Structures are given as C-alpha cells and as structure tokens.
PDB file of C-alpha atoms in Angstrom:
ATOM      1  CA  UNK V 828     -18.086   2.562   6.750  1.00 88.00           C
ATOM      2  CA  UNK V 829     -16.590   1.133   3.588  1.00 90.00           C
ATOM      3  CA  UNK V 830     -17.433  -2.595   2.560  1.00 93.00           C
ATOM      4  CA  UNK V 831     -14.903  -4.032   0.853  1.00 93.00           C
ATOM      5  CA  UNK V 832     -14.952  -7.589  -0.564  1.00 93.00           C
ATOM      6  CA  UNK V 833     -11.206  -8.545  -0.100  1.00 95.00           C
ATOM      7  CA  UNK V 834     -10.058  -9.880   3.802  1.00 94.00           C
ATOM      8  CA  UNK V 835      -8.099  -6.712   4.649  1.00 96.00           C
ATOM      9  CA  UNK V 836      -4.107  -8.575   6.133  1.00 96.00           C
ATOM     10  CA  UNK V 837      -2.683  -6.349   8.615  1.00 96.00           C
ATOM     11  CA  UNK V 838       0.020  -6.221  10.722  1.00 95.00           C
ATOM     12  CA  UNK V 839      -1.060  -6.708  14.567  1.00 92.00           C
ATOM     13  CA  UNK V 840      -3.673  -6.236  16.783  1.00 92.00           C
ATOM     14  CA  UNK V 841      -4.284  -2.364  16.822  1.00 93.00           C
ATOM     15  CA  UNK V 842      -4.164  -2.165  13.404  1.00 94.00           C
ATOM     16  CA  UNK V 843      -7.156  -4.527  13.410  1.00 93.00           C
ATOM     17  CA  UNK V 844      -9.047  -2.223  15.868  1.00 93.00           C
ATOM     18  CA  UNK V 845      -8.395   0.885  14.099  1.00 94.00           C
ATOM     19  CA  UNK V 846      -9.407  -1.153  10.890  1.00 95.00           C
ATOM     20  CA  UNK V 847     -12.380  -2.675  12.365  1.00 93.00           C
ATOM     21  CA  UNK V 848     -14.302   0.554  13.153  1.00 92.00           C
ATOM     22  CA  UNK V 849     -13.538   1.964   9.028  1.00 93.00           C
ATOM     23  CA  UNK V 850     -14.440  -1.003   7.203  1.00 94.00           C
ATOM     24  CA  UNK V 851     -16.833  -4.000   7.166  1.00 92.00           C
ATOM     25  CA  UNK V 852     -14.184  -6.917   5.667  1.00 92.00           C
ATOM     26  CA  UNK V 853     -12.373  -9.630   7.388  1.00 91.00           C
ATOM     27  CA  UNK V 854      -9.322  -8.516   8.912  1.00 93.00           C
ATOM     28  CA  UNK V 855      -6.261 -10.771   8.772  1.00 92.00           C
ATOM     29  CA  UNK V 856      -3.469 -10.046  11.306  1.00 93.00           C
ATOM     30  CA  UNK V 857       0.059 -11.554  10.354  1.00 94.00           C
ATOM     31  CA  UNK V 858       1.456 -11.294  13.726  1.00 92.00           C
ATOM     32  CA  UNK V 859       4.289  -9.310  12.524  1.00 92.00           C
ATOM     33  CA  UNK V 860       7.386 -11.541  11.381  1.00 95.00           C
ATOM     34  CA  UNK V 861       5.126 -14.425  12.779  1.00 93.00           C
ATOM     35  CA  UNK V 862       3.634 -14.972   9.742  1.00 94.00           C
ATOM     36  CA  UNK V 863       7.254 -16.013   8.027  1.00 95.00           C
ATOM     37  CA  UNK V 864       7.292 -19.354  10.622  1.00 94.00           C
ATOM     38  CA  UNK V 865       3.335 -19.653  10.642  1.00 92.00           C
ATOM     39  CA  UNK V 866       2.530 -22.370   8.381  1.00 90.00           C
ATOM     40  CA  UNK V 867      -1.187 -22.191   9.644  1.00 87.00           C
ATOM     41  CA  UNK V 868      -1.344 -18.490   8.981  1.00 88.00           C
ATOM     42  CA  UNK V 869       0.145 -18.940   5.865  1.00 92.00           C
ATOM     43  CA  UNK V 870      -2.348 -21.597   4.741  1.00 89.00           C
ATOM     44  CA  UNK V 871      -5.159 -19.662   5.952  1.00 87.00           C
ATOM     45  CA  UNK V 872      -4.009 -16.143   3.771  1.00 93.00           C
ATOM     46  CA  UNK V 873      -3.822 -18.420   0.869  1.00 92.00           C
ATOM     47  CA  UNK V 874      -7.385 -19.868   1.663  1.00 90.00           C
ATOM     48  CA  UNK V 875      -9.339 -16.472   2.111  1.00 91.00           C
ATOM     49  CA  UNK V 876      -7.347 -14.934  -0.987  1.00 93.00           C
ATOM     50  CA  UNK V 877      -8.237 -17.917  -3.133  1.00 92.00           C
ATOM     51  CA  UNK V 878     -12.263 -17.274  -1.832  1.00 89.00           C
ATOM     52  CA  UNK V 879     -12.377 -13.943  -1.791  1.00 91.00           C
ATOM     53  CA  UNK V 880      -8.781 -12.185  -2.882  1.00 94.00           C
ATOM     54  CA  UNK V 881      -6.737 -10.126  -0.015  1.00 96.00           C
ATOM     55  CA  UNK V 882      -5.734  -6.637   0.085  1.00 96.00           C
ATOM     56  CA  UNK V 883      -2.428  -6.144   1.995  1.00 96.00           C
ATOM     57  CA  UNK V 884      -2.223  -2.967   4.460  1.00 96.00           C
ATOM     58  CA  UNK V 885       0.494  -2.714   6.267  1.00 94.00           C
ATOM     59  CA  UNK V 886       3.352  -0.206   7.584  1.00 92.00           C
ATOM     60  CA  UNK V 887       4.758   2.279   4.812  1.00 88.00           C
ATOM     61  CA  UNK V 888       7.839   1.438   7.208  1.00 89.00           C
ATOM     62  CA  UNK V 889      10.818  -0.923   6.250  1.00 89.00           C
ATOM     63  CA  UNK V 890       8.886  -3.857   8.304  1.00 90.00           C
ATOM     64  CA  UNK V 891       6.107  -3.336   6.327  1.00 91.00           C
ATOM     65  CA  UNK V 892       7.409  -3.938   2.951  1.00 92.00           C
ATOM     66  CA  UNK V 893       9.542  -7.601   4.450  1.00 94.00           C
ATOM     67  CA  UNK V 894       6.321  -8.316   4.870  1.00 95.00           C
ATOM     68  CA  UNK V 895       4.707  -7.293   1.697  1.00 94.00           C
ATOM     69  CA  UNK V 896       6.710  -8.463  -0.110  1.00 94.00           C
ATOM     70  CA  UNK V 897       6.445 -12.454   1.791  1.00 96.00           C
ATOM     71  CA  UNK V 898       3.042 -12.258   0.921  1.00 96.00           C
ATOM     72  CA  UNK V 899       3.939 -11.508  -2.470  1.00 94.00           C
ATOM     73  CA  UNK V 900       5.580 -15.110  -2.274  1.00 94.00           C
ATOM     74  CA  UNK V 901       2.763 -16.504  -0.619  1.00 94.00           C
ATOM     75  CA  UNK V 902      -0.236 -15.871  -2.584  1.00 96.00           C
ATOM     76  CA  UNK V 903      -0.881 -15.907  -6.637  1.00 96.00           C
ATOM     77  CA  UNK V 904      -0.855 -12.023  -8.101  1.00 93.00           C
ATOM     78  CA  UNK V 905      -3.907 -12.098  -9.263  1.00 95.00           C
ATOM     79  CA  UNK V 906      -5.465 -12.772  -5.628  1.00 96.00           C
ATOM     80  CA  UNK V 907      -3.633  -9.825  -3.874  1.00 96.00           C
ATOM     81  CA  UNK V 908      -4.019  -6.313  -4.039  1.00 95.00           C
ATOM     82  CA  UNK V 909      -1.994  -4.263  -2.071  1.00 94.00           C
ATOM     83  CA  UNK V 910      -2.804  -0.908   0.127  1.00 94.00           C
ATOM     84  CA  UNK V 911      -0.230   2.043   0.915  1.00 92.00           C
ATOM     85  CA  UNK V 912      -0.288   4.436   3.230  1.00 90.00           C
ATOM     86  CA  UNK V 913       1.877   7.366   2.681  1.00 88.00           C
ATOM     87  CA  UNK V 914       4.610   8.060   4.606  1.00 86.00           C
ATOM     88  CA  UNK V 915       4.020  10.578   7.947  1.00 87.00           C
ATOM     89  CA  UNK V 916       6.473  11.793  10.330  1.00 85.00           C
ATOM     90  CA  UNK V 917       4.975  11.133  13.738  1.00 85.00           C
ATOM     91  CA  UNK V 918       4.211   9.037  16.841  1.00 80.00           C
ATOM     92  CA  UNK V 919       1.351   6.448  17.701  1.00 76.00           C
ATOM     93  CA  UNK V 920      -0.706   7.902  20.896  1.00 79.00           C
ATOM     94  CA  UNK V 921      -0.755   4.684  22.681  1.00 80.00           C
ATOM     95  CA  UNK V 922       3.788   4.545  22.542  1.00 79.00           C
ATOM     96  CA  UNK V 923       5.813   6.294  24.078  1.00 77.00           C
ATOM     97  CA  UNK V 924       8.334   7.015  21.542  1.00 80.00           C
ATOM     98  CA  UNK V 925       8.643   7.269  17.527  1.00 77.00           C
ATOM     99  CA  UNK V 926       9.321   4.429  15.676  1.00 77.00           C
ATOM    100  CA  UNK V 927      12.784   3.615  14.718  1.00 80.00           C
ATOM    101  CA  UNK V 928      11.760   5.353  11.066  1.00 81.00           C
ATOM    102  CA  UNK V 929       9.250   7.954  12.888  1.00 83.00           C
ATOM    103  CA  UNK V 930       6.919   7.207  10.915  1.00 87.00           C
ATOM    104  CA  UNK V 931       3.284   6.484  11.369  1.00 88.00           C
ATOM    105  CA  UNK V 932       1.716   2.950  11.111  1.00 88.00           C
ATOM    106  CA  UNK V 933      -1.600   2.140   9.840  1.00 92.00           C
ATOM    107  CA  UNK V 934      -3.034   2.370  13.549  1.00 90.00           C
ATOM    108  CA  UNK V 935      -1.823   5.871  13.663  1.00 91.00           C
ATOM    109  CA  UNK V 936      -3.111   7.319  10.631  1.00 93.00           C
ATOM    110  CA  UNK V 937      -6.409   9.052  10.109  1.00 93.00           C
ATOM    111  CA  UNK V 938      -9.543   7.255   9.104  1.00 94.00           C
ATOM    112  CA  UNK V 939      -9.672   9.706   5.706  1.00 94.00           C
ATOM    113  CA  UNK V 940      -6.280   8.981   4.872  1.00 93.00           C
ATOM    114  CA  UNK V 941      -7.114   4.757   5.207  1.00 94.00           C
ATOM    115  CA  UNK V 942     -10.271   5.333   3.270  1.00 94.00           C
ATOM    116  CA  UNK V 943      -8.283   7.150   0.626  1.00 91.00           C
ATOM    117  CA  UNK V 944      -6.177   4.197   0.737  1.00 92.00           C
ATOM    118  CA  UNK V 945      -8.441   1.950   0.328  1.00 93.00           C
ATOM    119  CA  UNK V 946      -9.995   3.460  -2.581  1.00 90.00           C
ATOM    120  CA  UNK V 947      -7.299   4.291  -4.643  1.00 87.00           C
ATOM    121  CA  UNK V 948      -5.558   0.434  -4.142  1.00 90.00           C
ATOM    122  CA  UNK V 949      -8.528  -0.789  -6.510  1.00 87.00           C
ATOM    123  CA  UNK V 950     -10.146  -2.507  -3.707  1.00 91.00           C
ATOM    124  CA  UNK V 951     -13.585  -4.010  -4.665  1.00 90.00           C
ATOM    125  CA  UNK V 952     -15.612  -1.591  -2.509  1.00 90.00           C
ATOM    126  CA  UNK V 953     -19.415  -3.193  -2.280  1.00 87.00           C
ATOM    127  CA  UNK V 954     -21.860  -0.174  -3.141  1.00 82.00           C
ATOM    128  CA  UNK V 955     -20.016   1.556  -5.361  1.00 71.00           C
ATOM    129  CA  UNK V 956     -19.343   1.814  -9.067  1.00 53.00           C
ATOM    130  CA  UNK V 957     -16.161   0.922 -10.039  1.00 52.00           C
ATOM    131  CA  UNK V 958     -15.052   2.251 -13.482  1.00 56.00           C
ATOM    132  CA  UNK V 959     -11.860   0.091 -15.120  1.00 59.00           C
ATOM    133  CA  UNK V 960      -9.171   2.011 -16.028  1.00 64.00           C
ATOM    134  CA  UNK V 961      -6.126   1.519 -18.016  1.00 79.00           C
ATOM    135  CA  UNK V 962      -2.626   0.079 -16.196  1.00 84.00           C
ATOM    136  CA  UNK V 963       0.506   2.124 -15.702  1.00 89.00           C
ATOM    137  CA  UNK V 964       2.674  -0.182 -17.309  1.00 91.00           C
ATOM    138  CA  UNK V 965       6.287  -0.117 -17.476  1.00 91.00           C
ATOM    139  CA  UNK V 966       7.040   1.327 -20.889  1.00 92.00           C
ATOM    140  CA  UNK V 967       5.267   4.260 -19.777  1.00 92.00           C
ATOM    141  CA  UNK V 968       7.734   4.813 -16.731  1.00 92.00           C
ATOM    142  CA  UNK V 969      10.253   4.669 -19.658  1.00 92.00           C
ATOM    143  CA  UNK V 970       8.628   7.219 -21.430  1.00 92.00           C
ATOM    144  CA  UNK V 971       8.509   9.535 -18.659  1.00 92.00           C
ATOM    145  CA  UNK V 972      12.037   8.821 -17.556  1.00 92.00           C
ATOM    146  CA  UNK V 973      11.112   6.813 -14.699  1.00 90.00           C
ATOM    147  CA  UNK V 974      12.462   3.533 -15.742  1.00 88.00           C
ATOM    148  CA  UNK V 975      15.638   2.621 -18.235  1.00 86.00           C
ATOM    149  CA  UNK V 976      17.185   6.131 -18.480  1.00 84.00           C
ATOM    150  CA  UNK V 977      20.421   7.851 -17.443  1.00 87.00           C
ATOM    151  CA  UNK V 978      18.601   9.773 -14.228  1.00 89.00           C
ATOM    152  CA  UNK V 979      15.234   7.416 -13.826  1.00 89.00           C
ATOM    153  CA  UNK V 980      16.698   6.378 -10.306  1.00 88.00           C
ATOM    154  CA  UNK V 981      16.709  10.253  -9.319  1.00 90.00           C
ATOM    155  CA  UNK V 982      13.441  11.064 -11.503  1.00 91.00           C
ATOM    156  CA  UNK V 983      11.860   7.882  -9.555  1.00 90.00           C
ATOM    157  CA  UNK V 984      13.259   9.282  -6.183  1.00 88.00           C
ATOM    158  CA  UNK V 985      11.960  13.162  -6.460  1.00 90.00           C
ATOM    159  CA  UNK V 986       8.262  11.054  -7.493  1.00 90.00           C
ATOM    160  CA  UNK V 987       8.446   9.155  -4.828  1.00 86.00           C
ATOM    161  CA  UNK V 988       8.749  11.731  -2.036  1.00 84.00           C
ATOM    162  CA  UNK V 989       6.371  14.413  -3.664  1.00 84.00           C
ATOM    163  CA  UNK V 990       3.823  11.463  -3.369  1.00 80.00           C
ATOM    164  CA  UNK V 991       5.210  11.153   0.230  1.00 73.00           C
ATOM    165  CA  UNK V 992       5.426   7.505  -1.043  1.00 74.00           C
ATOM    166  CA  UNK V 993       8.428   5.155   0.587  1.00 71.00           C
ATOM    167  CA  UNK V 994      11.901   5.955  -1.095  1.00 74.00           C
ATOM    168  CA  UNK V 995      13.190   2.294  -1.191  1.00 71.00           C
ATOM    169  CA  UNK V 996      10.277   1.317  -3.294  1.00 72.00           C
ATOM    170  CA  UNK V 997      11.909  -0.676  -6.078  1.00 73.00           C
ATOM    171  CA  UNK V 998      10.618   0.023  -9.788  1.00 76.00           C
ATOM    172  CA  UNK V 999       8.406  -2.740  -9.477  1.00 77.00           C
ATOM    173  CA  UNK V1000       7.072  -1.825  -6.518  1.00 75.00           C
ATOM    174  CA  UNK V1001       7.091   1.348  -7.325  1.00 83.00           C
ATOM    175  CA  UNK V1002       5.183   0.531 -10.590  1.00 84.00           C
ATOM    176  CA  UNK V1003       1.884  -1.247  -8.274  1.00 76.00           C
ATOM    177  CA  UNK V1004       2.024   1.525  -6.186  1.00 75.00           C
ATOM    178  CA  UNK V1005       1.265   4.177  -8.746  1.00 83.00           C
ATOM    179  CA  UNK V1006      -1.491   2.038 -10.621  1.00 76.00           C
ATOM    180  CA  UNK V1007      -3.329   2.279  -6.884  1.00 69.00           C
ATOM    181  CA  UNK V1008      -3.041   6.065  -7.610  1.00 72.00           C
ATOM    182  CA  UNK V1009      -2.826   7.302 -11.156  1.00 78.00           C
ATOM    183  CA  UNK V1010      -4.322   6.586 -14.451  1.00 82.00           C
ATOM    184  CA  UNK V1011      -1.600   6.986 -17.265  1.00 89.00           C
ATOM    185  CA  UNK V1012      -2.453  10.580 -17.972  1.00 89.00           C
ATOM    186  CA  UNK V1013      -2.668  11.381 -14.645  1.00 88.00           C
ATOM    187  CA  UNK V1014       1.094  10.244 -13.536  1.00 91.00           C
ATOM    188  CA  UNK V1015       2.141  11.991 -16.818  1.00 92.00           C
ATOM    189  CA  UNK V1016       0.524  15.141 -15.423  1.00 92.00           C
ATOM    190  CA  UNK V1017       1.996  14.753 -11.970  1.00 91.00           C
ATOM    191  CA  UNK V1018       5.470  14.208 -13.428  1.00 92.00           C
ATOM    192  CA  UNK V1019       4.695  17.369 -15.727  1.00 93.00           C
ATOM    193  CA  UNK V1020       4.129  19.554 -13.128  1.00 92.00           C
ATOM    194  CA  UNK V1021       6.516  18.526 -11.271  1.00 91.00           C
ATOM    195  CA  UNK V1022       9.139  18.931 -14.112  1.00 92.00           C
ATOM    196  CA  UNK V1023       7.541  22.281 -14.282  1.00 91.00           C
ATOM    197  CA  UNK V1024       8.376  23.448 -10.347  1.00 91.00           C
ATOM    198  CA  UNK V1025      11.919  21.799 -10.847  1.00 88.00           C
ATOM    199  CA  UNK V1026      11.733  19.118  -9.233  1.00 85.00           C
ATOM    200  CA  UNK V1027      12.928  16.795 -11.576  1.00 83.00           C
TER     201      UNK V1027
END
C-alpha cells in the first residue's frame, strides 16, 4: 500500500473504495458535478490542499476533465497535483453497460495501473526517495513540434493516443500530463521513436 502525503479528490463513492484498499491518504469525493454548487466541499478542498496539497484522480473521460479542470479554478497551482489514468476501452463490473465514452473509470482500472499513476503524477509518496527532475516546459514541445508549428495539432494527437492519453487534452493540459510521465529526454525519445515507426 502506497502512502502518499496529498488527500487523494476523487470522483464518487466507488472510486473511494477502490482507492481506499491501494493507498493510505485521505480520500476526497467531489460528488460528481456536486462539487460545482458545493460551497462546503469547495471550502473544504481548498482547506486540505492548503495543509497538505491535493492530488486530483479522476475519470480520463470527458466528465473527468469538467471537473479537473474546476478544481483547477478552485485551488492555487502550486497546491494541486493532478493524476491520469490512461484511457481503456471497457466496462465497470458492478454496471451494466459501457459508459457513454466506453471507457474505464478509476474504479475500474487495475490496482498496478493506479499505482503507476500515482507514481508518475509526482505524488509525495512517504517511504520513498524522490529524485527532482527537470520540467517539460513548453519551448521544448516547440522544439519537438508539439507546440507552435504547422502540424503540432496532428504531432500532439498521434502522442497523445500512443500514450493512450485523452485526445481533447489541450496543450496545456497536455503539457502537465507529460511532466507526470517523462523527463525531457525521455519525451524526446518517445517522440523519436515514434517518428521512427511513422507515426508522426
């Protein structure tokens, strides 16, 4: 079990259980679109991130990101970290059909691929050494052709689904999500090979 200093802010109620048996952290449910009316909720996020900083884990689904992104409005950037789960075609055990996006949510992923998750979001996991690393930044996405060029948007697009990462992701988003996964030389090796297979 990992033990992670940030309060973990999920989406609903079997998120938390499937959470809850991973990692030792407090774990925040939002309610779903509650949270946009909740001004106690609200209040209370901005509370625990201030104390202890929040890592947000929800959906890789459309939902998911509205809510993201909310939080992103919600509490300072330097309190929030934020968690993604790739994107997997599939069905929760406990529904009876897919999603609208048939994708998995965080309840129906496995435990390895949260814990990878977790790991890679910079998360401050309690126990282990942490090693700082430099940012992707954005004039590296230019350099790679990811940002400001005639085909970044299709460059950023092929990236995104190798990585099995959500297509909408803006470049911004985008940009937080790969500095949860990849040092600098590490995205430039990814693109590299990816060049290399034809991708891009």
């Amino acid at each position: 079990m990992l033990t992670v200093k940030e309060a973990i802010i999920v989406e609903g109620r079997y998120d938390k259980i499937k959470l809850s048996g991973i990692v030792n952290a407090p774990i925040i449910e939002t309610g779903g679109f509650r949270v946009f009316s909740d001004k106690e909720k609200q209040s209370l996020i901005r509370q625990i991130a201030a104390k202890r900083g929040i890592l947000v884990l929800t959906d890789s689904d459309g939902a998911g990101f509205v809510i993201r992104n909310f939080l992103r409005g919600v509490v300072p950037a330097e309190q929030i970290k934020h968690c993604y789960i790739p994107q997997i075609d599939g069905k929760e055990k406990r529904k009876p059909h897919r999603s609208k996006e048939g994708l998995l949510g965080v309840e129906g992923v496995t435990d390895e691929v949260i814990i990878r998750a977790i790991r890679q979001s910079g998360a401050t996991v309690l126990g282990e050494e942490t090693r700082e690393r430099q940012p992707v930044t954005k004039a590296d996405l230019c350099l790679l052709g990811l940002a400001g060029g005639e085909n970044a948007a299709v460059r950023r697009q092929a990236l995104l689904k190798e990585l099995n990462l959500p297509t909408y992701l803006s470049a911004n988003a985008m940009l937080t999500a790969l500095n949860c996964l990849f040092s600098p030389e590490e995205l430039c090796n990814t693109v590299a090979a990816l060049e290399e297979r034809g991708l891009m």
